[in-house]
CSV table of N, CA and C in Angstrom, one decimal:
chain,number,residue,atom,x,y,z
A,1,SER,N,-1.5,27.9,9.0
A,1,SER,CA,-3.0,27.7,8.9
A,1,SER,C,-3.2,26.4,8.2
A,2,LYS,N,-4.4,25.9,8.2
A,2,LYS,CA,-4.7,24.6,7.6
A,2,LYS,C,-4.5,24.7,6.1
A,3,SER,N,-4.8,25.8,5.5
A,3,SER,CA,-4.7,25.9,4.0
A,3,SER,C,-3.2,26.1,3.5
A,4,ASP,N,-2.3,26.3,4.4
A,4,ASP,CA,-0.9,26.5,4.0
A,4,ASP,C,-0.2,25.1,3.9
A,5,LEU,N,0.1,24.7,2.7
A,5,LEU,CA,0.7,23.4,2.5
A,5,LEU,C,2.2,23.4,2.3
A,6,THR,N,2.8,24.5,2.6
A,6,THR,CA,4.2,24.7,2.4
A,6,THR,C,5.0,23.5,3.0
A,7,TYR,N,4.7,23.2,4.3
A,7,TYR,CA,5.4,22.1,5.0
A,7,TYR,C,5.4,20.8,4.2
A,8,TRP,N,4.2,20.5,3.7
A,8,TRP,CA,4.0,19.2,3.1
A,8,TRP,C,4.6,19.2,1.7
A,9,LYS,N,4.6,20.3,1.0
A,9,LYS,CA,5.3,20.4,-0.3
A,9,LYS,C,6.8,20.2,-0.1
A,10,GLU,N,7.4,20.9,0.9
A,10,GLU,CA,8.8,20.8,1.2
A,10,GLU,C,9.2,19.3,1.6
A,11,LEU,N,8.3,18.7,2.4
A,11,LEU,CA,8.5,17.3,2.8
A,11,LEU,C,8.5,16.4,1.6
A,12,ASP,N,7.6,16.7,0.7
A,12,ASP,CA,7.6,15.9,-0.6
A,12,ASP,C,8.9,16.0,-1.3
A,13,LYS,N,9.4,17.2,-1.4
A,13,LYS,CA,10.7,17.4,-2.1
A,13,LYS,C,11.8,16.7,-1.4
A,14,ALA,N,11.8,16.7,-0.1
A,14,ALA,CA,12.9,16.0,0.7
A,14,ALA,C,12.8,14.5,0.6
A,15,VAL,N,11.6,14.0,0.6
A,15,VAL,CA,11.4,12.5,0.4
A,15,VAL,C,11.9,12.1,-1.0
A,16,ASP,N,11.5,12.9,-2.0
A,16,ASP,CA,12.0,12.7,-3.4
A,16,ASP,C,13.5,12.7,-3.5
A,17,GLY,N,14.1,13.6,-2.9
A,17,GLY,CA,15.6,13.7,-2.9
A,17,GLY,C,16.2,12.5,-2.2
A,18,TYR,N,15.6,12.1,-1.0
A,18,TYR,CA,16.1,11.0,-0.3
A,18,TYR,C,16.0,9.7,-1.2
A,19,ALA,N,14.9,9.6,-1.8
A,19,ALA,CA,14.7,8.4,-2.7
A,19,ALA,C,15.8,8.3,-3.8
A,20,LYS,N,16.0,9.5,-4.4
A,20,LYS,CA,17.0,9.5,-5.5
A,20,LYS,C,18.4,9.2,-5.0
A,21,GLU,N,18.7,9.7,-3.9
A,21,GLU,CA,20.1,9.5,-3.3
A,21,GLU,C,20.3,8.1,-3.0
A,22,ASN,N,19.3,7.3,-2.6
A,22,ASN,CA,19.4,6.0,-2.2
A,22,ASN,C,18.9,4.9,-3.2
A,23,GLY,N,18.6,5.4,-4.4
A,23,GLY,CA,18.2,4.5,-5.5
A,23,GLY,C,16.8,3.9,-5.3
A,24,PHE,N,16.0,4.5,-4.5
A,24,PHE,CA,14.6,4.0,-4.3
A,24,PHE,C,13.7,4.7,-5.4
A,25,GLU,N,12.7,4.0,-5.7
A,25,GLU,CA,11.7,4.6,-6.6
A,25,GLU,C,10.7,5.4,-5.7
A,26,TYR,N,10.3,6.6,-6.2
A,26,TYR,CA,9.4,7.4,-5.4
A,26,TYR,C,8.2,7.7,-6.4
A,27,VAL,N,7.0,7.3,-6.0
A,27,VAL,CA,5.8,7.5,-6.8
A,27,VAL,C,4.7,8.2,-6.0
A,28,ILE,N,3.8,8.8,-6.7
A,28,ILE,CA,2.7,9.4,-6.0
A,28,ILE,C,1.4,8.7,-6.4
A,29,ASP,N,0.8,8.2,-5.4
A,29,ASP,CA,-0.5,7.5,-5.5
A,29,ASP,C,-0.5,6.4,-6.5
A,30,GLN,N,0.4,5.5,-6.4
A,30,GLN,CA,0.4,4.3,-7.3
A,30,GLN,C,0.0,3.1,-6.5
A,31,GLU,N,-0.3,2.0,-7.3
A,31,GLU,CA,-0.7,0.8,-6.7
A,31,GLU,C,0.5,0.2,-5.9
A,32,PRO,N,0.2,-0.4,-4.7
A,32,PRO,CA,1.2,-0.9,-3.8
A,32,PRO,C,1.9,-2.2,-4.4
A,33,PHE,N,1.5,-2.7,-5.5
A,33,PHE,CA,2.0,-3.9,-6.0
A,33,PHE,C,3.1,-3.7,-7.1
A,34,LEU,N,3.7,-2.5,-7.1
A,34,LEU,CA,4.8,-2.2,-8.0
A,34,LEU,C,6.0,-2.9,-7.6
A,35,ARG,N,6.9,-3.2,-8.6
A,35,ARG,CA,8.2,-3.8,-8.3
A,35,ARG,C,9.3,-2.9,-8.8
A,36,ASN,N,10.2,-2.6,-8.0
A,36,ASN,CA,11.4,-1.8,-8.4
A,36,ASN,C,12.4,-2.7,-9.0
A,37,ALA,N,12.8,-2.4,-10.3
A,37,ALA,CA,13.7,-3.3,-11.0
A,37,ALA,C,15.0,-3.5,-10.2
A,38,THR,N,15.4,-2.6,-9.4
A,38,THR,CA,16.7,-2.7,-8.6
A,38,THR,C,16.5,-3.6,-7.4
A,39,GLY,N,15.2,-3.9,-7.0
A,39,GLY,CA,15.0,-4.7,-5.9
A,39,GLY,C,14.9,-3.9,-4.6
A,40,LYS,N,15.1,-2.6,-4.7
A,40,LYS,CA,15.1,-1.7,-3.5
A,40,LYS,C,13.6,-1.3,-3.3
A,41,PRO,N,13.4,-0.8,-2.1
A,41,PRO,CA,12.0,-0.4,-1.7
A,41,PRO,C,11.4,0.7,-2.6
A,42,ILE,N,10.1,0.8,-2.7
A,42,ILE,CA,9.4,1.9,-3.4
A,42,ILE,C,8.7,2.7,-2.4
A,43,ILE,N,8.9,4.0,-2.4
A,43,ILE,CA,8.2,4.9,-1.5
A,43,ILE,C,7.0,5.4,-2.2
A,44,ILE,N,5.8,5.2,-1.6
A,44,ILE,CA,4.6,5.6,-2.2
A,44,ILE,C,4.0,6.7,-1.4
A,45,ASN,N,3.7,7.9,-2.0
A,45,ASN,CA,3.1,9.0,-1.3
A,45,ASN,C,1.7,9.1,-1.6
A,46,TYR,N,0.8,8.6,-0.8
A,46,TYR,CA,-0.6,8.8,-1.0
A,46,TYR,C,-1.1,10.1,-0.6
A,47,PHE,N,-0.5,10.7,0.4
A,47,PHE,CA,-0.9,12.0,0.9
A,47,PHE,C,-0.9,13.1,-0.2
A,48,TYR,N,0.2,13.1,-0.9
A,48,TYR,CA,0.4,14.2,-1.9
A,48,TYR,C,-0.8,14.2,-2.9
A,49,HIS,N,-1.2,13.1,-3.4
A,49,HIS,CA,-2.3,13.1,-4.4
A,49,HIS,C,-3.6,13.5,-3.7
A,50,SER,N,-3.9,12.9,-2.6
A,50,SER,CA,-5.2,13.2,-2.0
A,50,SER,C,-5.3,14.6,-1.4
A,51,THR,N,-4.2,15.2,-1.0
A,51,THR,CA,-4.3,16.5,-0.3
A,51,THR,C,-3.8,17.6,-1.2
A,52,ILE,N,-2.6,17.6,-1.6
A,52,ILE,CA,-2.0,18.7,-2.3
A,52,ILE,C,-2.6,18.8,-3.7
A,53,THR,N,-2.8,17.7,-4.4
A,53,THR,CA,-3.4,17.8,-5.7
A,53,THR,C,-4.8,18.3,-5.6
A,54,GLN,N,-5.6,17.8,-4.7
A,54,GLN,CA,-6.9,18.3,-4.5
A,54,GLN,C,-7.0,19.8,-4.1
A,55,SER,N,-6.0,20.2,-3.3
A,55,SER,CA,-6.0,21.6,-2.9
A,55,SER,C,-5.7,22.5,-4.2
A,56,ALA,N,-4.9,22.0,-5.1
A,56,ALA,CA,-4.6,22.8,-6.3
A,56,ALA,C,-5.8,22.9,-7.2
A,57,LYS,N,-6.6,21.8,-7.2
A,57,LYS,CA,-7.9,21.8,-8.0
A,57,LYS,C,-8.8,22.9,-7.4
A,58,ASN,N,-8.9,22.9,-6.0
A,58,ASN,CA,-9.8,23.8,-5.4
A,58,ASN,C,-9.4,25.3,-5.6
A,59,ASN,N,-8.1,25.5,-5.6
A,59,ASN,CA,-7.6,26.9,-5.8
A,59,ASN,C,-8.0,27.4,-7.2
A,60,ARG,N,-8.1,26.5,-8.2
A,60,ARG,CA,-8.5,26.9,-9.5
A,60,ARG,C,-9.9,27.3,-9.7
A,61,LEU,N,-10.8,26.8,-8.8
A,61,LEU,CA,-12.2,27.0,-8.9
A,61,LEU,C,-12.6,28.4,-8.4
């Protein structure tokens, strides 16, 4: 169903693990002008903040 975010939460965990394994920085909803001290790419997840975090807020109401 549309309200089931299990897939997206699992995907977030997988991306976080991938980033750690490869020395990438993984951030949620940050400015795109960040610099990784290692010179490797930064993975920015805008979806998590706008969808999953908002969903959590709605569930508390």
